[in-house]
Amino acid sequence: MKILLVGSGGREHAMAWKITSSPMVDELLCVPGSDAILSLPKAKNSGVDQGDLVALADYASKQCVDLTVIGPEAPLVDGITDEFAKRGLKVFGPSKRAAMLEGSKIFCKELLLRNNIPTAGAEFYDDYEKAASALENWEPPVVVKADGLAAGKGVVVCDTRDKAREALKSMLVDKTFGAAGERVIIEECLVGEEASFIAITDGEVVLPLAGSQDHKRVDDGDKGPNTGGMGAYSPAPVLDKAMSSRVYEEIMLPTVRAMAALGTPFMGTLYAGLMITGEGPKVLEFNVRFGDPETQPLLFRLESDLASIMSAAVDGGLKKTKIKWNPQTAVCVVAASGGYPGHYDKGKEITGLGELEGLDDVYVFHAGTKLKDGRWYTNGGRVLGVTARGQGARTAVEKAYLAMQKIKFEGMHFRKDIGKKAIERP
Ligand code: AMP
Ligand code: GLY
C-alpha cells in the first residue's frame, strides 16, 4: 500500500512513525514531511507544494497513491478530499462541507444547538455595534470567538466586558483575523476540566480512541499565554468509562448522525474539545483532524494498525473494526524554543537525542527540527515531544522527564507538570 501524508509537525511524525510500522504499507510519500519524518524507513519526499491541492491530486494520481492522510485542518477545510475524489482518489478525512465543523465555529455551534448536543449557550454577530450592545446582557466572564480558522488565536476568554469589547473590536472592526473574524460568537464561559475525545468515523459508525488531555498554556499550573500544546497524556482519568460513554452517546453519535442528516456525512477523525462540567461533558469545539500533541501519546499506545483502521473508515467498513490499546499510560512533554509562543530563534543545536534511540518505552517525536551534517537543530516554536510509556501516570511522567534530562538546546523550555492532573486525580 502506498500512502501520502500531508503535514510536517509532531503529530505528523507520530502518524508517520505508526503508519510506516504497518506491514501493509510499502511506501509513505510526504508533503512536505520533515527531516525526522523522512528519516523513517519507507518515507520519501514528494517534492510537491502542500498548498497546491490540484498539483497534489495530480501527483497522487500519477503515483497511484492508495490512501491520502491529512495532518492539519487547512487542506481539509480547503477541500482536498473533494479535489482528490474528482480523480477517484481516497482521502482519509472529511469533505470540504463536512470540515466546516472546524472551519466555521458558527456552523458547528448551530448544529450543536439545533440538535440539543451539550455546549455553551451562544449568540452570533457580524456587526460591532450590535455585538457590543448585546454584551450588556451577558454576565462576564464570556468567551469571544472568531468564526473561521485563526491558527488557534481566535478565542478570547474575557473576565470583563471591557476585554470582551476589545476582542469584538479587534475581530469586527480592526479585522485582525481577516475574513475569519467577519462573524463572531459571544458564548457562555464553561467551568470544569478540559479533555480531548478523538474518534474515527466512516460517517455512520463512530470508533472512539482512548481519551487524552492537552496542556495548552505555556507555563506550569495552566498559566501564561496559549500555545499549540505543551504536552499531553492518554488515557485521561477524567474521561473514565462512564464519562466516555456519555460523550459517545450525547455528543459523538448525535453529531455524526446530524452531519449525515444534513447530507454532509463526516468521515475521518472527529476530535471533540470538551469541558467536563458539573452538568456533564460539553463541546468547546470540534476539530476535523488529530490533535497535536494528543496524537503522540495516543499513537504510542495504539497496538492496532492505524493504516488499516483509516482504510476501513474510507471504505465505510468500521463496523467490524476493533481497536487494541497498550493499557499503560503514555505522556508527551513538549520542549519549546526560548521565547515561544512569542518570538523565538531557530538553528540551535539539539544534543542528547542519540541517548534516547532504541528504547522501547521512550520515543522523541520531532515537531520543529532540522538535520544538517548529521546534527539536529531547532527549526520551530515547538521543537520536539519526548513521549514515554509506563504503568500508570506517575511512572510514565517520571520516565518522560528522566528522558527529557538528556536533551539540551539553548533557550529550551518545557512544562514541569505535564500529567499532574492524572497523577493527582483520586
Ligand atoms: P477552542 O479553540 O474553541 O477550543 O478554544 C480554545 C480554548 O479556549 C479552549 O481550549 C478553552 O480553554 C477555551 N475556551 C473555549 N471556549 C470556552 C468556553 N465556552 N468556556 C471556557 N473556556 C473556553
Ligand atoms: N491539541 C489541540 C489541537 O490539536 O488543536
Short mmCIF file of C-alpha atoms and ligand atoms in Angstrom, two decimals:
data_model
loop_
_atom_site.label_atom_id
_atom_site.label_comp_id
_atom_site.label_asym_id
_atom_site.label_seq_id
_atom_site.Cartn_x
_atom_site.Cartn_y
_atom_site.Cartn_z
CA MET A 1 0.00 0.00 0.00
CA LYS A 2 1.20 3.50 -0.90
CA ILE A 3 0.18 6.29 1.50
CA LEU A 4 0.54 10.04 1.03
CA LEU A 5 0.86 12.08 4.25
CA VAL A 6 0.29 15.83 4.36
CA GLY A 7 1.91 17.81 7.18
CA SER A 8 5.22 18.25 8.94
CA GLY A 9 4.75 18.66 12.72
CA GLY A 10 4.98 16.44 15.79
CA ARG A 11 1.54 14.99 15.14
CA GLU A 12 2.58 14.02 11.62
CA HIS A 13 5.84 12.49 12.88
CA ALA A 14 3.77 10.28 15.19
CA MET A 15 1.38 9.41 12.35
CA ALA A 16 4.27 8.63 10.00
CA TRP A 17 6.02 6.53 12.68
CA LYS A 18 2.86 4.49 13.21
CA ILE A 19 1.92 4.20 9.53
CA THR A 20 5.39 3.07 8.42
CA SER A 21 5.36 0.36 11.10
CA SER A 22 2.45 -1.31 9.29
CA PRO A 23 3.29 -4.40 7.23
CA MET A 24 0.50 -3.26 4.86
CA VAL A 25 2.43 -0.10 3.97
CA ASP A 26 5.19 -0.23 1.33
CA GLU A 27 5.79 3.47 0.90
CA LEU A 28 4.95 6.76 2.63
CA LEU A 29 5.11 9.83 0.38
CA CYS A 30 5.40 13.05 2.39
CA VAL A 31 4.08 16.53 1.66
CA PRO A 32 6.38 18.04 2.79
CA GLY A 33 7.26 15.92 5.84
CA SER A 34 10.27 16.89 7.95
CA ASP A 35 13.82 15.64 8.28
CA ALA A 36 12.68 13.40 11.16
CA ILE A 37 9.75 12.01 9.17
CA LEU A 38 11.94 11.46 6.12
CA SER A 39 14.43 9.55 8.30
CA LEU A 40 11.81 6.84 8.85
CA PRO A 41 12.04 3.68 6.76
CA LYS A 42 9.66 3.72 3.74
CA ALA A 43 9.29 7.56 3.91
CA LYS A 44 10.04 9.64 0.79
CA ASN A 45 9.79 13.31 -0.06
CA SER A 46 7.15 14.07 -2.70
CA GLY A 47 8.55 17.48 -3.59
CA VAL A 48 5.03 18.84 -4.05
CA ASP A 49 3.76 22.11 -2.55
CA GLN A 50 1.33 21.50 0.36
CA GLY A 51 -0.84 24.48 -0.57
CA ASP A 52 -1.49 23.47 -4.18
CA LEU A 53 -4.37 21.00 -3.98
CA VAL A 54 -4.61 20.44 -7.74
CA ALA A 55 -0.87 19.69 -8.05
CA LEU A 56 -1.19 17.38 -5.05
CA ALA A 57 -4.09 15.48 -6.59
CA ASP A 58 -2.23 15.20 -9.92
CA TYR A 59 0.82 13.88 -8.10
CA ALA A 60 -1.20 11.34 -6.07
CA SER A 61 -2.90 10.18 -9.25
CA LYS A 62 0.39 9.76 -11.11
CA GLN A 63 1.97 7.92 -8.18
CA CYS A 64 -1.09 5.61 -7.82
CA VAL A 65 -1.41 6.51 -4.13
CA ASP A 66 -3.85 4.19 -2.36
CA LEU A 67 -4.72 6.46 0.54
CA THR A 68 -4.01 10.07 1.49
CA VAL A 69 -3.87 11.08 5.13
CA ILE A 70 -4.01 14.70 6.28
CA GLY A 71 -2.41 16.08 9.45
CA PRO A 72 -3.56 19.73 9.70
CA GLU A 73 -7.05 21.15 9.21
CA ALA A 74 -6.32 23.68 6.46
CA PRO A 75 -6.18 21.27 3.47
CA LEU A 76 -9.42 19.63 4.64
CA VAL A 77 -11.22 22.95 5.08
CA ASP A 78 -9.88 23.97 1.65
CA GLY A 79 -11.42 20.86 0.06
CA ILE A 80 -8.56 18.40 -0.54
CA THR A 81 -10.92 15.44 -0.12
CA ASP A 82 -13.24 16.77 -2.85
CA GLU A 83 -10.34 17.55 -5.20
CA PHE A 84 -8.95 14.03 -4.80
CA ALA A 85 -12.42 12.44 -5.15
CA LYS A 86 -12.71 14.01 -8.64
CA ARG A 87 -9.85 11.70 -9.66
CA GLY A 88 -11.21 8.69 -7.79
CA LEU A 89 -8.56 9.05 -5.08
CA LYS A 90 -9.22 8.18 -1.46
CA VAL A 91 -8.54 10.65 1.33
CA PHE A 92 -8.99 9.79 4.99
CA GLY A 93 -10.71 12.99 6.07
CA PRO A 94 -13.97 14.89 5.69
CA SER A 95 -15.22 16.68 2.59
CA LYS A 96 -14.96 20.47 2.44
CA ARG A 97 -18.57 20.85 3.60
CA ALA A 98 -18.16 18.40 6.49
CA ALA A 99 -14.89 20.08 7.51
CA MET A 100 -17.00 23.18 8.28
CA LEU A 101 -17.37 21.62 11.73
CA GLU A 102 -13.91 23.08 12.37
CA GLY A 103 -13.81 25.68 9.58
CA SER A 104 -16.77 27.63 10.93
CA LYS A 105 -17.43 27.83 14.63
CA ILE A 106 -20.89 29.26 13.85
CA PHE A 107 -21.77 26.29 11.60
CA CYS A 108 -20.60 23.99 14.42
CA LYS A 109 -22.49 25.86 17.15
CA GLU A 110 -25.71 25.99 15.12
CA LEU A 111 -25.53 22.24 14.50
CA LEU A 112 -24.94 21.57 18.20
CA LEU A 113 -27.72 23.87 19.41
CA ARG A 114 -30.22 22.61 16.80
CA ASN A 115 -29.61 19.03 17.85
CA ASN A 116 -29.53 19.64 21.62
CA ILE A 117 -25.93 18.48 21.84
CA PRO A 118 -24.44 19.89 25.07
CA THR A 119 -22.37 23.04 24.52
CA ALA A 120 -22.08 26.60 25.85
CA GLY A 121 -25.01 28.91 25.03
CA ALA A 122 -24.09 31.42 22.32
CA GLU A 123 -25.10 34.34 20.10
CA PHE A 124 -23.68 35.31 16.68
CA TYR A 125 -22.84 38.78 15.36
CA ASP A 126 -21.38 40.40 12.27
CA ASP A 127 -21.75 43.99 13.43
CA TYR A 128 -19.65 45.57 16.17
CA GLU A 129 -22.31 47.99 17.48
CA LYS A 130 -24.89 45.23 17.81
CA ALA A 131 -22.41 42.84 19.43
CA ALA A 132 -21.19 45.49 21.88
CA SER A 133 -24.70 46.41 22.95
CA ALA A 134 -25.66 42.72 23.32
CA LEU A 135 -22.69 42.35 25.68
CA GLU A 136 -24.66 44.31 28.29
CA ASN A 137 -26.94 41.29 28.64
CA TRP A 138 -24.02 38.94 29.33
CA GLU A 139 -22.53 38.45 32.77
CA PRO A 140 -18.70 38.16 32.50
CA PRO A 141 -16.70 36.02 32.11
CA VAL A 142 -17.71 35.47 28.48
CA VAL A 143 -15.88 33.97 25.55
CA VAL A 144 -15.50 35.76 22.21
CA LYS A 145 -14.64 33.63 19.18
CA ALA A 146 -13.87 34.40 15.56
CA ASP A 147 -15.97 32.22 13.27
CA GLY A 148 -13.22 30.99 10.94
CA LEU A 149 -9.76 29.44 11.22
CA ALA A 150 -7.41 31.74 13.13
CA ALA A 151 -4.43 29.50 13.90
CA GLY A 152 -5.63 28.89 17.46
CA LYS A 153 -5.70 32.64 18.23
CA GLY A 154 -9.35 33.37 17.53
CA VAL A 155 -10.69 32.55 21.01
CA VAL A 156 -10.58 35.10 23.83
CA VAL A 157 -11.79 34.26 27.31
CA CYS A 158 -12.83 37.64 28.77
CA ASP A 159 -13.12 38.34 32.51
CA THR A 160 -14.66 41.76 31.93
CA ARG A 161 -16.99 43.45 29.44
CA ASP A 162 -14.15 45.82 28.51
CA LYS A 163 -11.96 42.93 27.49
CA ALA A 164 -14.84 41.38 25.54
CA ARG A 165 -15.50 44.69 23.76
CA GLU A 166 -11.82 44.89 22.87
CA ALA A 167 -11.89 41.35 21.42
CA LEU A 168 -15.04 42.16 19.43
CA LYS A 169 -13.48 45.35 18.10
CA SER A 170 -10.28 43.58 17.10
CA MET A 171 -12.27 41.00 15.14
CA LEU A 172 -15.17 43.02 13.69
CA VAL A 173 -13.62 46.48 13.25
CA ASP A 174 -9.84 46.04 13.04
CA LYS A 175 -10.26 42.75 11.08
CA THR A 176 -7.27 41.20 12.87
CA PHE A 177 -8.26 37.77 11.54
CA GLY A 178 -9.46 38.97 8.13
CA ALA A 179 -12.45 37.05 6.77
CA ALA A 180 -12.20 34.53 9.65
CA GLY A 181 -13.35 37.29 12.02
CA GLU A 182 -16.17 38.80 9.94
CA ARG A 183 -18.63 36.91 12.10
CA VAL A 184 -18.14 36.25 15.79
CA ILE A 185 -19.63 34.24 18.62
CA ILE A 186 -20.25 35.50 22.13
CA GLU A 187 -20.60 32.49 24.38
CA GLU A 188 -21.04 31.40 27.94
CA CYS A 189 -17.82 30.61 29.77
CA LEU A 190 -17.80 26.99 30.91
CA VAL A 191 -16.05 25.84 34.07
CA GLY A 192 -14.50 22.40 34.55
CA GLU A 193 -11.66 20.22 33.32
CA GLU A 194 -10.81 20.11 29.62
CA ALA A 195 -10.34 16.82 27.79
CA SER A 196 -9.90 15.61 24.22
CA PHE A 197 -12.20 12.92 22.88
CA ILE A 198 -10.99 11.79 19.48
CA ALA A 199 -12.88 9.28 17.34
CA ILE A 200 -12.59 7.81 13.88
CA THR A 201 -15.80 7.61 11.89
CA ASP A 202 -16.84 6.34 8.49
CA GLY A 203 -19.86 8.64 8.51
CA GLU A 204 -22.04 6.20 10.40
CA VAL A 205 -20.05 4.09 12.85
CA VAL A 206 -18.11 6.02 15.49
CA LEU A 207 -14.97 4.33 16.78
CA PRO A 208 -13.70 6.22 19.83
CA LEU A 209 -9.98 6.34 20.50
CA ALA A 210 -8.67 6.40 24.06
CA GLY A 211 -9.24 9.65 25.94
CA SER A 212 -6.46 12.21 26.23
CA GLN A 213 -5.67 15.60 27.70
CA ASP A 214 -3.70 18.51 26.30
CA HIS A 215 -1.85 21.28 28.20
CA LYS A 216 -2.47 24.45 26.20
CA ARG A 217 -0.88 27.16 28.37
CA VAL A 218 2.85 27.75 28.24
CA ASP A 219 3.55 27.73 31.99
CA ASP A 220 3.05 25.29 34.85
CA GLY A 221 -0.32 25.41 36.60
CA ASP A 222 -2.05 26.32 33.30
CA LYS A 223 -0.67 29.87 33.45
CA GLY A 224 0.61 32.18 30.73
CA PRO A 225 -0.44 32.51 27.10
CA ASN A 226 -1.96 29.74 24.99
CA THR A 227 0.30 27.61 22.81
CA GLY A 228 -0.21 24.87 20.26
CA GLY A 229 0.03 22.45 23.20
CA MET A 230 2.90 21.86 25.65
CA GLY A 231 2.19 18.22 26.42
CA ALA A 232 -0.47 15.54 26.54
CA TYR A 233 -1.22 12.18 28.02
CA SER A 234 -3.51 9.22 27.48
CA PRO A 235 -5.61 7.74 28.98
CA ALA A 236 -7.19 10.73 30.74
CA PRO A 237 -8.74 9.67 34.06
CA VAL A 238 -11.32 12.48 33.74
CA LEU A 239 -12.70 10.52 30.77
CA ASP A 240 -13.45 7.36 32.73
CA LYS A 241 -15.73 4.67 31.35
CA ALA A 242 -18.96 6.34 32.44
CA MET A 243 -17.92 9.79 31.17
CA SER A 244 -16.65 8.34 27.88
CA SER A 245 -19.95 6.64 27.22
CA ARG A 246 -21.78 9.88 27.93
CA VAL A 247 -19.54 11.67 25.42
CA TYR A 248 -20.15 8.90 22.89
CA GLU A 249 -23.94 8.86 23.38
CA GLU A 250 -24.63 12.55 23.99
CA ILE A 251 -22.05 14.15 21.70
CA MET A 252 -20.23 11.98 19.16
CA LEU A 253 -23.07 9.82 17.80
CA PRO A 254 -25.60 12.66 17.61
CA THR A 255 -23.04 14.86 15.81
CA VAL A 256 -22.19 12.19 13.23
CA ARG A 257 -25.91 11.50 12.71
CA ALA A 258 -26.69 15.20 12.38
CA MET A 259 -23.97 15.60 9.74
CA ALA A 260 -25.35 12.63 7.79
CA ALA A 261 -28.89 14.04 8.04
CA LEU A 262 -27.63 17.32 6.55
CA GLY A 263 -26.38 15.40 3.52
CA THR A 264 -22.76 16.08 4.51
CA PRO A 265 -21.67 12.83 6.17
CA PHE A 266 -18.50 13.19 8.21
CA MET A 267 -15.74 10.66 7.50
CA GLY A 268 -12.34 10.92 9.15
CA THR A 269 -11.11 11.99 12.56
CA LEU A 270 -13.62 13.81 14.72
CA TYR A 271 -11.97 15.46 17.70
CA ALA A 272 -14.19 16.94 20.37
CA GLY A 273 -12.52 19.51 22.62
CA LEU A 274 -14.61 19.12 25.77
CA MET A 275 -15.22 20.83 29.06
CA ILE A 276 -16.21 18.27 31.68
CA THR A 277 -18.55 20.42 33.75
CA GLY A 278 -20.64 19.68 36.85
CA GLU A 279 -23.54 19.05 34.49
CA GLY A 280 -21.58 16.68 32.30
CA PRO A 281 -19.47 16.91 29.14
CA LYS A 282 -19.96 19.94 26.87
CA VAL A 283 -18.41 20.71 23.49
CA LEU A 284 -15.96 23.63 23.35
CA GLU A 285 -15.11 22.97 19.73
CA PHE A 286 -14.75 20.27 17.12
CA ASN A 287 -11.62 19.64 15.12
CA VAL A 288 -11.69 17.55 11.97
CA ARG A 289 -8.22 16.04 12.39
CA PHE A 290 -5.99 14.50 15.02
CA GLY A 291 -4.85 16.66 17.95
CA ASP A 292 -1.31 17.89 18.36
CA PRO A 293 0.23 16.82 20.77
CA GLU A 294 -2.51 14.33 21.81
CA THR A 295 -1.67 12.13 18.82
CA GLN A 296 1.83 11.47 20.12
CA PRO A 297 0.78 9.64 23.34
CA LEU A 298 -2.29 8.14 21.63
CA LEU A 299 -0.33 6.51 18.83
CA PHE A 300 2.42 5.48 21.27
CA ARG A 301 -0.28 3.39 22.98
CA LEU A 302 -2.09 2.17 19.88
CA GLU A 303 -1.40 -1.50 19.19
CA SER A 304 -3.75 -1.84 16.22
CA ASP A 305 -2.74 -0.97 12.66
CA LEU A 306 -3.59 2.70 12.02
CA ALA A 307 -3.33 2.37 8.22
CA SER A 308 -5.85 -0.44 8.29
CA ILE A 309 -8.27 1.50 10.55
CA MET A 310 -8.10 4.55 8.28
CA SER A 311 -8.63 2.39 5.17
CA ALA A 312 -11.65 0.78 6.79
CA ALA A 313 -13.09 4.23 7.58
CA VAL A 314 -12.67 5.44 3.99
CA ASP A 315 -14.37 2.29 2.70
CA GLY A 316 -17.28 2.62 5.15
CA GLY A 317 -16.30 -0.55 6.96
CA LEU A 318 -15.69 0.44 10.58
CA LYS A 319 -18.42 -1.83 11.92
CA LYS A 320 -16.04 -4.77 12.20
CA THR A 321 -13.03 -2.76 13.39
CA LYS A 322 -11.83 -3.17 16.96
CA ILE A 323 -9.03 -1.10 18.47
CA LYS A 324 -6.40 -2.52 20.78
CA TRP A 325 -4.54 -0.28 23.23
CA ASN A 326 -1.48 -0.77 25.35
CA PRO A 327 -3.02 -0.48 28.86
CA GLN A 328 -0.09 1.63 30.06
CA THR A 329 -0.19 5.43 30.23
CA ALA A 330 1.69 7.46 27.64
CA VAL A 331 2.89 11.01 28.28
CA CYS A 332 4.33 13.51 25.82
CA VAL A 333 6.29 16.50 27.16
CA VAL A 334 6.97 19.21 24.58
CA ALA A 335 10.28 21.10 24.58
CA ALA A 336 9.93 24.56 23.04
CA SER A 337 12.30 27.24 21.78
CA GLY A 338 13.20 30.16 24.05
CA GLY A 339 10.53 32.87 23.67
CA TYR A 340 7.80 30.56 22.33
CA PRO A 341 4.84 31.20 21.98
CA GLY A 342 6.19 34.67 21.24
CA HIS A 343 9.21 35.39 19.06
CA TYR A 344 11.93 32.71 19.06
CA ASP A 345 15.15 31.95 17.22
CA LYS A 346 15.83 28.85 15.18
CA GLY A 347 19.02 26.95 14.42
CA LYS A 348 20.11 25.99 17.97
CA GLU A 349 21.88 22.65 18.09
CA ILE A 350 19.99 19.88 19.91
CA THR A 351 22.12 17.36 21.80
CA GLY A 352 21.29 14.11 23.58
CA LEU A 353 18.84 12.64 21.06
CA GLY A 354 21.17 9.71 20.39
CA GLU A 355 20.96 8.62 24.03
CA LEU A 356 17.22 8.03 23.67
CA GLU A 357 17.38 5.98 20.49
CA GLY A 358 16.37 2.33 20.50
CA LEU A 359 14.43 2.49 23.78
CA ASP A 360 11.18 0.55 23.80
CA ASP A 361 9.22 2.85 26.10
CA VAL A 362 10.53 6.28 25.05
CA TYR A 363 10.31 7.97 21.66
CA VAL A 364 11.05 11.53 20.64
CA PHE A 365 8.58 12.93 18.12
CA HIS A 366 10.05 15.92 16.30
CA ALA A 367 7.84 18.98 15.77
CA GLY A 368 10.30 21.62 14.54
CA THR A 369 13.80 20.30 13.88
CA LYS A 370 16.27 20.21 11.03
CA LEU A 371 19.07 17.77 10.25
CA LYS A 372 22.34 19.17 8.96
CA ASP A 373 25.55 17.17 8.53
CA GLY A 374 24.32 14.53 10.96
CA ARG A 375 23.37 17.05 13.67
CA TRP A 376 19.89 18.17 14.74
CA TYR A 377 18.93 21.84 15.06
CA THR A 378 15.80 23.63 16.28
CA ASN A 379 13.53 24.81 13.48
CA GLY A 380 10.25 25.87 15.12
CA GLY A 381 8.49 27.05 18.28
CA ARG A 382 7.58 23.61 19.50
CA VAL A 383 10.73 21.62 18.86
CA LEU A 384 10.08 18.07 19.99
CA GLY A 385 7.90 15.93 22.22
CA VAL A 386 9.55 13.37 24.48
CA THR A 387 6.98 10.58 24.76
CA ALA A 388 7.18 7.80 27.34
CA ARG A 389 5.04 4.86 28.33
CA GLY A 390 4.74 3.39 31.81
CA GLN A 391 2.47 1.58 34.21
CA GLY A 392 0.16 4.38 35.42
CA ALA A 393 0.51 8.13 35.02
CA ARG A 394 3.19 8.58 37.70
CA THR A 395 5.64 6.11 36.13
CA ALA A 396 5.03 7.41 32.61
CA VAL A 397 5.58 11.00 33.74
CA GLU A 398 8.79 10.09 35.59
CA LYS A 399 10.14 8.29 32.53
CA ALA A 400 9.33 11.21 30.23
CA TYR A 401 11.08 13.75 32.47
CA LEU A 402 14.08 11.47 33.01
CA ALA A 403 14.42 11.18 29.23
CA MET A 404 13.97 14.96 28.83
CA GLN A 405 17.02 15.50 31.06
CA LYS A 406 19.21 14.07 28.29
CA ILE A 407 18.08 16.66 25.75
CA LYS A 408 19.60 20.11 25.61
CA PHE A 409 19.42 23.14 23.36
CA GLU A 410 19.93 26.84 24.03
CA GLY A 411 16.76 28.52 25.33
CA MET A 412 14.90 25.22 25.72
CA HIS A 413 11.86 25.28 27.99
CA PHE A 414 9.16 22.80 28.90
CA ARG A 415 6.39 22.46 31.46
CA LYS A 416 7.27 20.51 34.60
CA ASP A 417 3.70 19.49 35.42
CA ILE A 418 2.52 17.52 32.38
CA GLY A 419 0.29 14.67 33.61
CA LYS A 420 -0.05 16.13 37.12
CA LYS A 421 -3.85 16.17 36.90
CA ALA A 422 -3.84 12.46 36.07
CA ILE A 423 -1.50 11.64 38.96
CA GLU A 424 -3.44 13.70 41.49
CA ARG A 425 -6.89 12.53 40.50
CA PRO A 426 -8.37 10.43 43.31
P1 AMP B 1 -11.39 26.44 21.14
O1 AMP B 1 -10.45 26.76 20.01
O2 AMP B 1 -12.81 26.79 20.86
O3 AMP B 1 -11.19 25.07 21.75
O4 AMP B 1 -10.91 27.36 22.32
C1 AMP B 1 -9.58 27.37 22.77
C2 AMP B 1 -9.56 27.33 24.27
O5 AMP B 1 -10.37 28.38 24.79
C3 AMP B 1 -10.18 26.07 24.85
O6 AMP B 1 -9.26 25.04 24.92
C4 AMP B 1 -10.60 26.56 26.21
O7 AMP B 1 -9.52 26.59 27.09
C5 AMP B 1 -11.04 27.97 25.94
N1 AMP B 1 -12.50 28.03 25.70
C6 AMP B 1 -13.14 27.99 24.53
N2 AMP B 1 -14.48 28.07 24.69
C7 AMP B 1 -14.70 28.16 26.01
C8 AMP B 1 -15.87 28.29 26.83
N3 AMP B 1 -17.08 28.34 26.29
N4 AMP B 1 -15.69 28.33 28.16
C9 AMP B 1 -14.46 28.30 28.72
N5 AMP B 1 -13.33 28.20 28.01
C10 AMP B 1 -13.42 28.13 26.67
N1 GLY B 2 -4.20 19.94 20.95
C1 GLY B 2 -5.01 20.94 20.39
C2 GLY B 2 -5.23 20.81 18.96
O1 GLY B 2 -4.71 19.94 18.30
O2 GLY B 2 -5.99 21.61 18.42
#
